[in-house]
Structure formats: structure tokens, C-alpha cells
Short mmCIF file of C-alpha atoms and ligand atoms in Angstrom, two decimals:
data_model
loop_
_atom_site.label_atom_id
_atom_site.label_comp_id
_atom_site.label_asym_id
_atom_site.label_seq_id
_atom_site.Cartn_x
_atom_site.Cartn_y
_atom_site.Cartn_z
CA MET A 1 109.57 156.73 86.83
CA LYS A 2 113.04 156.12 88.21
CA ILE A 3 113.78 153.12 90.42
CA ALA A 4 115.64 154.44 93.45
CA LYS A 5 115.63 151.57 95.95
CA VAL A 6 114.77 147.86 96.07
CA VAL A 7 114.55 145.80 99.24
CA VAL A 8 114.19 142.01 99.13
CA HIS A 9 112.18 140.63 102.04
CA HIS A 10 112.93 136.92 102.49
CA VAL A 11 109.90 135.31 104.12
CA ALA A 12 109.16 131.80 105.36
CA MET A 13 105.50 130.91 105.81
CA PRO A 14 104.32 127.57 107.19
CA LEU A 15 101.99 125.62 104.88
CA VAL A 16 98.72 124.27 106.25
CA ARG A 17 99.79 120.84 104.97
CA PRO A 18 102.83 119.55 103.08
CA PHE A 19 102.71 120.25 99.33
CA ARG A 20 104.22 117.32 97.43
CA THR A 21 104.79 117.15 93.70
CA SER A 22 106.79 114.76 91.49
CA PHE A 23 109.83 117.02 92.07
CA GLY A 24 109.75 117.35 95.87
CA VAL A 25 107.86 118.18 99.01
CA ASP A 26 107.54 121.54 100.79
CA TYR A 27 106.46 122.19 104.37
CA THR A 28 107.15 125.91 104.27
CA LYS A 29 106.83 128.54 101.58
CA GLU A 30 110.18 130.34 101.36
CA THR A 31 109.82 133.25 99.03
CA MET A 32 111.03 136.76 98.26
CA LEU A 33 108.88 139.88 98.28
CA LEU A 34 110.26 142.95 96.59
CA GLU A 35 109.67 146.45 97.88
CA LEU A 36 110.58 148.95 95.16
CA THR A 37 110.69 152.70 95.79
CA THR A 38 110.80 155.24 93.00
CA ALA A 39 112.69 158.53 93.05
CA ASP A 40 109.30 160.20 93.70
CA GLY A 41 108.80 158.06 96.78
CA VAL A 42 106.12 155.77 95.32
CA VAL A 43 106.32 152.18 96.62
CA GLY A 44 105.45 149.09 94.56
CA TRP A 45 105.50 145.43 95.58
CA GLY A 46 106.35 142.30 93.64
CA GLU A 47 106.77 138.62 94.43
CA CYS A 48 109.46 136.35 93.02
CA VAL A 49 108.12 132.85 92.32
CA ALA A 50 111.51 131.13 92.47
CA ALA A 51 111.98 128.47 95.16
CA PRO A 52 114.92 127.72 97.48
CA GLU A 53 116.06 124.91 95.16
CA PRO A 54 116.15 124.69 91.34
CA THR A 55 113.72 121.75 91.09
CA TYR A 56 110.67 123.15 89.28
CA SER A 57 112.92 125.14 86.96
CA HIS A 58 116.56 126.25 86.89
CA GLU A 59 115.85 129.37 88.94
CA PHE A 60 116.24 129.52 92.69
CA ASN A 61 116.03 132.25 95.30
CA ALA A 62 119.74 132.94 95.95
CA ALA A 63 120.51 133.08 92.24
CA ALA A 64 117.48 135.28 91.54
CA VAL A 65 118.70 137.87 94.08
CA LEU A 66 122.13 137.89 92.53
CA VAL A 67 120.70 138.28 89.00
CA MET A 68 118.45 141.12 90.14
CA ARG A 69 121.28 142.93 91.90
CA ASP A 70 124.12 142.42 89.42
CA HIS A 71 122.39 142.11 86.04
CA LEU A 72 118.87 143.51 86.07
CA LEU A 73 118.90 146.49 88.41
CA THR A 74 122.19 147.63 86.87
CA ARG A 75 120.19 148.11 83.67
CA LEU A 76 117.02 149.51 85.24
CA ALA A 77 118.14 151.73 88.10
CA GLY A 78 118.23 155.51 87.96
CA VAL A 79 116.88 155.89 84.44
CA GLU A 80 113.52 157.34 83.53
CA LEU A 81 111.39 154.38 82.38
CA SER A 82 107.92 152.91 82.38
CA ALA A 83 107.07 149.31 83.24
CA GLU A 84 106.26 148.54 79.60
CA GLU A 85 109.89 149.18 78.69
CA VAL A 86 111.22 146.63 81.18
CA PRO A 87 111.03 143.47 78.96
CA GLY A 88 112.94 145.25 76.18
CA ILE A 89 115.61 146.67 78.51
CA LEU A 90 116.13 143.24 80.11
CA GLU A 91 116.06 141.35 76.82
CA PRO A 92 119.89 141.14 76.52
CA VAL A 93 119.98 139.15 79.80
CA ARG A 94 119.18 135.55 78.89
CA GLY A 95 116.75 133.48 80.90
CA ASN A 96 116.04 134.23 84.56
CA PRO A 97 112.35 134.92 83.92
CA MET A 98 111.31 134.80 87.60
CA ALA A 99 113.85 137.43 88.64
CA LYS A 100 112.82 139.63 85.73
CA GLY A 101 109.11 139.12 86.35
CA ALA A 102 109.38 140.07 90.03
CA LEU A 103 111.02 143.42 89.26
CA GLU A 104 108.61 144.13 86.41
CA LEU A 105 105.66 143.45 88.74
CA ALA A 106 106.99 145.75 91.48
CA LEU A 107 107.41 148.54 88.94
CA ILE A 108 103.95 147.97 87.46
CA ASP A 109 102.49 148.15 90.99
CA ALA A 110 104.30 151.46 91.69
CA GLN A 111 103.25 152.91 88.33
CA LEU A 112 99.60 151.96 88.80
CA ARG A 113 99.52 153.21 92.40
CA ALA A 114 100.78 156.56 91.09
CA SER A 115 98.13 156.67 88.35
CA GLY A 116 95.32 155.20 90.49
CA GLN A 117 94.53 152.29 88.14
CA SER A 118 94.00 148.67 89.19
CA PHE A 119 96.20 145.94 87.73
CA ALA A 120 93.14 144.13 86.31
CA SER A 121 91.96 147.26 84.51
CA TYR A 122 95.51 147.90 83.21
CA LEU A 123 95.68 144.39 81.75
CA GLY A 124 92.26 144.69 80.08
CA SER A 125 90.17 142.63 82.44
CA THR A 126 86.64 141.72 81.38
CA ARG A 127 85.38 140.13 84.60
CA THR A 128 84.87 141.16 88.23
CA GLU A 129 85.22 137.63 89.62
CA ILE A 130 86.88 134.42 88.51
CA PRO A 131 86.24 130.71 89.13
CA CYS A 132 88.74 128.94 91.36
CA GLY A 133 90.51 125.61 90.92
CA VAL A 134 92.78 123.88 93.39
CA SER A 135 95.99 121.90 93.00
CA VAL A 136 96.07 118.79 95.20
CA GLY A 137 99.50 117.44 96.08
CA ILE A 138 100.57 113.81 96.32
CA PRO A 139 99.88 112.83 99.96
CA ALA A 140 103.05 112.93 102.05
CA ASP A 141 102.02 109.55 103.51
CA ASP A 142 101.21 107.99 100.08
CA SER A 143 97.70 107.23 101.35
CA LEU A 144 94.62 107.23 99.15
CA GLU A 145 92.54 107.96 102.22
CA THR A 146 94.51 111.15 102.88
CA LEU A 147 93.97 112.19 99.26
CA MET A 148 90.22 111.54 99.40
CA ASN A 149 89.90 113.48 102.65
CA GLU A 150 91.77 116.41 101.21
CA VAL A 151 89.74 116.47 97.99
CA SER A 152 86.53 116.25 100.10
CA VAL A 153 87.56 119.41 101.95
CA TYR A 154 88.04 121.27 98.66
CA MET A 155 84.78 119.96 97.19
CA ASP A 156 82.92 121.09 100.31
CA ALA A 157 84.60 124.50 100.07
CA GLY A 158 83.17 124.89 96.55
CA TYR A 159 86.21 124.64 94.27
CA LYS A 160 85.11 124.48 90.65
CA ARG A 161 87.98 122.30 89.43
CA ILE A 162 90.32 119.77 90.99
CA LYS A 163 93.90 119.19 89.79
CA LEU A 164 95.69 116.08 91.02
CA LYS A 165 99.47 115.94 91.08
CA ILE A 166 100.62 112.63 89.59
CA GLU A 167 103.89 110.73 89.16
CA PRO A 168 104.79 107.15 88.17
CA GLY A 169 103.17 104.91 90.81
CA TRP A 170 100.61 107.62 91.73
CA ASP A 171 98.42 108.16 88.72
CA ILE A 172 95.70 105.78 87.47
CA VAL A 173 94.49 104.55 90.86
CA PRO A 174 94.07 107.92 92.61
CA THR A 175 92.58 109.50 89.49
CA ARG A 176 90.05 106.67 89.17
CA MET A 177 89.14 106.94 92.84
CA VAL A 178 88.49 110.69 92.64
CA ARG A 179 86.55 110.35 89.39
CA GLU A 180 84.33 107.56 90.79
CA ARG A 181 83.52 109.57 93.89
CA TRP A 182 82.87 112.82 92.01
CA PRO A 183 81.72 111.80 88.48
CA LEU A 184 81.00 115.33 87.31
CA VAL A 185 83.76 117.46 88.81
CA PRO A 186 86.04 119.15 86.28
CA LEU A 187 89.26 117.19 86.86
CA GLN A 188 92.82 117.43 85.52
CA VAL A 189 96.26 116.04 86.33
CA ASP A 190 99.77 117.51 86.49
CA ALA A 191 102.92 115.37 86.25
CA ASN A 192 105.59 118.10 86.38
CA GLN A 193 107.71 116.27 83.76
CA ALA A 194 107.77 112.94 85.63
CA TYR A 195 107.18 110.66 82.59
CA SER A 196 109.06 109.84 79.40
CA ARG A 197 108.09 108.77 75.88
CA ALA A 198 108.31 105.16 77.06
CA ASP A 199 105.25 105.88 79.24
CA ILE A 200 102.95 106.99 76.44
CA GLU A 201 100.92 103.74 76.43
CA HIS A 202 100.52 103.99 80.17
CA LEU A 203 99.41 107.61 80.06
CA LEU A 204 96.70 106.74 77.54
CA GLU A 205 94.97 104.88 80.35
CA LEU A 206 94.06 108.27 81.80
CA ASP A 207 91.77 108.86 78.81
CA GLU A 208 88.94 106.94 80.48
CA PHE A 209 88.51 109.59 83.23
CA ASP A 210 87.18 112.44 81.10
CA LEU A 211 89.92 114.82 82.19
CA LEU A 212 90.00 118.48 81.17
CA LEU A 213 93.70 118.11 80.38
CA ILE A 214 97.00 116.48 81.30
CA GLU A 215 99.65 119.05 82.29
CA GLN A 216 103.36 118.73 81.49
CA PRO A 217 103.60 114.93 81.39
CA LEU A 218 107.11 114.77 79.91
CA TYR A 219 110.50 116.45 80.35
CA GLU A 220 110.27 120.15 79.43
CA ASP A 221 112.64 119.81 76.47
CA ASP A 222 110.86 116.78 75.02
CA LEU A 223 108.71 118.78 72.65
CA LEU A 224 108.44 115.98 70.10
CA GLY A 225 107.44 113.60 72.90
CA HIS A 226 104.53 115.89 73.80
CA LYS A 227 103.51 116.03 70.16
CA LEU A 228 103.61 112.23 69.88
CA LEU A 229 101.49 111.95 73.04
CA ALA A 230 99.03 114.65 71.92
CA ASP A 231 98.55 112.84 68.61
CA ARG A 232 97.39 109.72 70.42
CA MET A 233 95.75 110.93 73.62
CA VAL A 234 92.10 112.05 73.65
CA THR A 235 92.75 114.12 76.81
CA PRO A 236 94.17 117.52 75.72
CA VAL A 237 97.87 118.00 76.44
CA CYS A 238 98.62 121.23 78.34
CA LEU A 239 102.14 122.60 78.84
CA ASP A 240 103.50 124.41 81.88
CA GLU A 241 107.31 124.15 82.27
CA SER A 242 107.90 123.94 78.48
CA ILE A 243 106.25 127.34 77.84
CA ILE A 244 108.90 130.01 78.39
CA SER A 245 108.15 132.79 75.90
CA LEU A 246 105.60 134.11 73.43
CA GLU A 247 107.64 132.71 70.56
CA ASN A 248 107.91 129.19 71.95
CA ALA A 249 104.23 129.16 72.99
CA ASP A 250 103.32 130.09 69.41
CA SER A 251 105.71 127.42 68.02
CA LEU A 252 104.42 124.63 70.32
CA ILE A 253 100.78 125.30 69.44
CA GLU A 254 101.61 125.37 65.72
CA PHE A 255 103.69 122.23 66.06
CA GLY A 256 100.88 120.36 67.84
CA ALA A 257 102.78 119.75 71.08
CA CYS A 258 100.04 121.34 73.17
CA GLU A 259 96.35 122.11 72.95
CA ILE A 260 96.01 124.20 76.12
CA ILE A 261 98.48 126.51 77.92
CA ASN A 262 99.06 127.06 81.62
CA ILE A 263 100.16 130.70 81.85
CA LYS A 264 102.45 131.54 84.74
CA ALA A 265 103.87 135.02 84.61
CA GLY A 266 107.03 134.16 86.53
CA ARG A 267 107.89 131.36 84.14
CA VAL A 268 107.71 133.60 81.06
CA GLY A 269 109.44 136.70 82.46
CA GLY A 270 106.54 138.72 83.76
CA TYR A 271 102.90 139.69 83.41
CA LEU A 272 103.41 141.68 80.22
CA THR A 273 104.67 138.59 78.39
CA ALA A 274 101.97 136.54 80.11
CA LYS A 275 99.38 138.90 78.65
CA ALA A 276 101.00 138.69 75.21
CA ILE A 277 100.77 134.87 75.34
CA HIS A 278 97.13 135.18 76.40
CA ASP A 279 96.39 137.54 73.50
CA MET A 280 98.06 135.22 70.99
CA ALA A 281 96.22 132.15 72.33
CA PHE A 282 92.91 134.00 72.52
CA ALA A 283 93.21 135.09 68.88
CA ARG A 284 93.84 131.47 67.89
CA GLY A 285 91.11 129.95 70.04
CA ILE A 286 93.57 128.10 72.26
CA PRO A 287 92.27 127.82 75.87
CA VAL A 288 94.55 129.13 78.62
CA TRP A 289 94.34 129.10 82.41
CA CYS A 290 96.31 130.78 85.17
CA GLY A 291 98.85 128.64 86.98
CA GLY A 292 100.09 129.21 90.50
CA MET A 293 103.37 128.99 92.37
CA VAL A 294 101.98 128.86 95.92
CA GLU A 295 102.06 132.68 96.02
CA THR A 296 101.42 134.88 99.01
CA GLY A 297 98.60 137.42 98.68
CA LEU A 298 100.84 139.68 96.58
CA GLY A 299 101.44 137.22 93.77
CA ARG A 300 97.92 135.87 94.18
CA ALA A 301 96.49 139.35 93.63
CA ALA A 302 98.42 139.61 90.34
CA ASN A 303 97.31 136.15 89.23
CA VAL A 304 93.67 136.86 89.94
CA ALA A 305 93.87 140.04 87.86
CA LEU A 306 95.53 138.14 84.99
CA ALA A 307 92.94 135.36 85.20
CA SER A 308 90.16 137.88 84.67
CA LEU A 309 91.20 138.38 81.00
CA PRO A 310 88.74 136.87 78.47
CA GLY A 311 90.93 134.04 77.19
CA PHE A 312 91.24 132.43 80.63
CA VAL A 313 88.37 130.07 79.89
CA LEU A 314 89.38 127.34 82.34
CA PRO A 315 89.54 127.72 86.15
CA GLY A 316 93.09 128.44 87.32
CA ASP A 317 95.20 127.41 90.29
CA THR A 318 93.87 130.57 91.89
CA SER A 319 92.82 129.04 95.17
CA ALA A 320 91.96 130.94 98.34
CA SER A 321 94.79 131.98 100.69
CA ASP A 322 93.64 129.36 103.23
CA ARG A 323 94.46 126.56 100.74
CA PHE A 324 98.11 127.14 101.71
CA PHE A 325 98.32 129.54 104.66
CA THR A 326 96.66 130.03 108.02
CA THR A 327 97.82 133.63 107.89
CA ASP A 328 98.58 135.29 104.56
CA ILE A 329 100.94 138.26 104.34
CA THR A 330 98.21 140.50 102.86
CA GLU A 331 94.46 140.59 103.42
CA PRO A 332 93.52 136.97 102.61
CA PHE A 333 91.99 136.04 99.28
CA VAL A 334 88.69 134.30 99.99
CA MET A 335 86.42 132.21 97.81
CA ASN A 336 82.62 132.44 97.73
CA ASP A 337 80.67 129.75 95.86
CA GLY A 338 83.85 128.82 94.04
CA MET A 339 84.48 132.40 92.86
CA MET A 340 87.04 135.03 93.83
CA THR A 341 86.62 138.78 93.49
CA VAL A 342 89.19 140.58 91.34
CA PRO A 343 90.85 143.42 93.26
CA THR A 344 89.88 146.90 92.08
CA SER A 345 92.07 149.20 94.19
CA PRO A 346 95.11 150.84 92.55
CA GLY A 347 98.02 148.57 91.64
CA LEU A 348 97.82 145.04 92.98
CA GLY A 349 95.16 146.26 95.38
CA VAL A 350 96.87 144.68 98.37
CA THR A 351 100.07 145.31 100.34
CA PRO A 352 101.82 143.27 103.03
CA ILE A 353 100.37 143.83 106.47
CA PRO A 354 103.35 145.15 108.47
CA GLU A 355 102.72 142.87 111.45
CA PHE A 356 102.60 139.71 109.30
CA LEU A 357 105.51 140.79 107.13
CA GLU A 358 107.60 141.16 110.24
CA LYS A 359 106.37 137.88 111.65
CA PHE A 360 107.38 135.86 108.55
CA THR A 361 110.53 137.72 107.54
CA THR A 362 113.78 135.76 107.93
CA ALA A 363 116.11 138.33 106.33
CA THR A 364 116.03 141.57 104.36
CA GLU A 365 118.52 142.54 101.72
CA ILE A 366 118.98 145.88 100.01
CA VAL A 367 119.75 145.09 96.39
CA LEU A 368 119.66 148.69 95.19
O1 OSB B 1 103.32 122.74 88.33
O2 OSB B 1 101.63 123.94 88.57
C1 OSB B 1 102.69 123.52 89.01
C2 OSB B 1 103.13 124.76 92.55
C3 OSB B 1 104.51 124.97 92.61
C4 OSB B 1 105.27 124.66 91.51
C5 OSB B 1 104.68 124.17 90.35
C6 OSB B 1 103.28 123.96 90.29
C7 OSB B 1 102.52 124.26 91.40
C8 OSB B 1 101.08 124.02 91.41
C9 OSB B 1 100.17 125.17 91.72
O3 OSB B 1 100.59 122.96 91.14
C10 OSB B 1 99.94 125.42 93.13
C11 OSB B 1 99.16 126.68 93.40
O4 OSB B 1 99.78 127.77 93.47
O5 OSB B 1 97.97 126.61 93.57
MG1 MG B 2 102.23 122.54 86.54
#
């Protein structure tokens, strides 16, 4: 295929409630949807998981557009290529995994629409439905009551796993409260790098809550710190932000800095690398699960397909569309008895609904 045109749709979607993490609070999801057209007139869609500000990682929306336009599409446009060649072609460009992953996804979608294959089948899916977990933010009002009410809503909805966002000052007490109220629910916590090695003793207090894992407790570059924590903590250490490639995932497992991996395609440069990390972890018996970046239905469709691979043995942050949005940009992803059906139509299996795309679009930019 030849990439002939790429349009970036900037969208802003109101969230059903604020989403607060240790690195900030969002009231609106501001994201970028890519519409890629091939020389044959096939259209593919992708979603860029960067945010308006570089607070989860170094990438941010404005920079991602510039990188796509000036450094990635200059290498990809107008040449005959298949999606599988994209990681290699983009390899000389350092970093910028979210920008790379968004373009790769749009090309995969176009390629699979042309061949009539679903994304799940293309990746090697072994399941038709997946269990859903949910990520619960730190309450914007710092109230334990707000947290308990929110978790109650998710428990009633049937979520199979609860993840609590934590930070210094919001950790032991809320985790204990949720654990006491729901003694059996699979429970995990995510600190988004908010602690340091000096907090190791404190973090060990979380061991009493029988957690599935603790996600990214320390600064992403503090690999030794994670190893020191993992050596002492009974709760398995899982890495998110620190995992940026197949090679470093392999190294960190070998090194003992993590026992479980959160796989997010955007963070590692795309779904092909995400699958490679899955394959490596699966071969080694390392559990993985599918992370989320508050995606619209487009990115959610891709995540659900990825999460249907056999090594995804823990429920992911693959919640229903209504966890974040009253109106999704695609057909909404719904959950039944805690499970979500993996799309089977060609490509991602969903496309933006024109009326909703128009409603949420704040700007469009032609980058090729
Ligand atoms: O660290 O997992 C994270 C959302 C935005 C940025 C980082 C993270 C998250 C989540 C997942 O916790 C939210 C979701 O998409 O369900
Ligand atoms: Mg995380």
C-alpha cells in the first residue's frame, strides 16, 4: 500500500467524572484521531494516546503532530509498504512511540480493511471475549466517601478487577477501605511514579491487602529502585512507564525489576511491538495485561483485540466506553457480566460515527 493522505482530527470529549492520577487531573479527553487514506482509496483509522501535556510521558499532542508530519510521514509517504515494515522504517527516528504507534495503527486498519481480516485475528487472538478491569482515579475532592461510591458503581456494573490510583497521602487508607468492603475482589494499585526509594518501607505496608500487583511505584528511570522494592515486597511489582521497548522489557524481567508487565501499545511504539513484548513474556511465563490511555472507541477496539491474545492472563484497563464517556465517538464498547466482546469485523471493526466526530472535533489538520 501507499500512504497518500493523513488527516489529524483533534477531538475534545467531556469525561463523565474527573480522572485524577498522581500526575494531574483531566476533565476532558483531548486526543487525536488519524484518518489515513491509501493511494487506492482505502481508509484506515488510528488513535494517538499522547495527551495535551507531557505529564504521563515526554510526548504531547502538539509535538506528536509535528513528529508525524516532519519526521515520520516523510519516511512513510508515497512508497509501497506494508504495516509490518513500519517499525523498521521508523527505527532511525528516536523515541516518540505514541506518534509512531498511531500511524502504524491507521495503516494496519487500512491494510486489514482491504484484506477483510479483523485486527484480533491478525494479531493471533485466541478468545472471543475478554474480562474487564477498571482504573479508579483519586477523587477530585479527596474524599473516601466519593471513592467508595465510585467503586460501588463499578462493582455493581460487574467489573472483574479494580485498580486504585495512589500517591503519597492517598494509599494505605483508601486501599484498606476498599479491601475491607470487598474482601475478594481482585485489586491492584497504580502510583504513576509518585514514590521514591525512600518510601520502600512505607510501600511494604500494602502487602497486607493481597493485591494482584503494584504498578509503577517509582520514577520510570529508577530501575534499580524497582528491583530493590521487588526483592522485598510480596506484592508483585508491575511496570508501566518504564517499559518502552521489547529489549528493555526483556532486560527488566531478567534483572528482576518487574514480575508483571502492563502492555500499552502507544508507549512502546505500536501494536506490533506490543505483540512482540507479549510473545516474549508469554514464552517466559511472565503475566501481562493490557493498559489503557482513556481511549475513544478506536483505541479501545485495538486494545480489546490485543487483550484477547493468550498471554493477557490478567484483566486489563479495558473498561466499557461509559466508564469515561456519555457518548463515544464509535459504537460504544459495552460490558456484559464483566466481559467484553472482541470485534470481528475487518480492521479495528469500528469507525468514528460522522455525527459524533463532528460534534467533538475542535480542529482538523492535514499532515500529508
Ligand atoms: O498509568 O495506567 C495508567 C490513564 C492515563 C494515563 C495513564 C494511565 C491511565 C490509566 C488507565 O490508569 C485508564 C484507562 O484507560 O482505563
Ligand atoms: Mg499505569
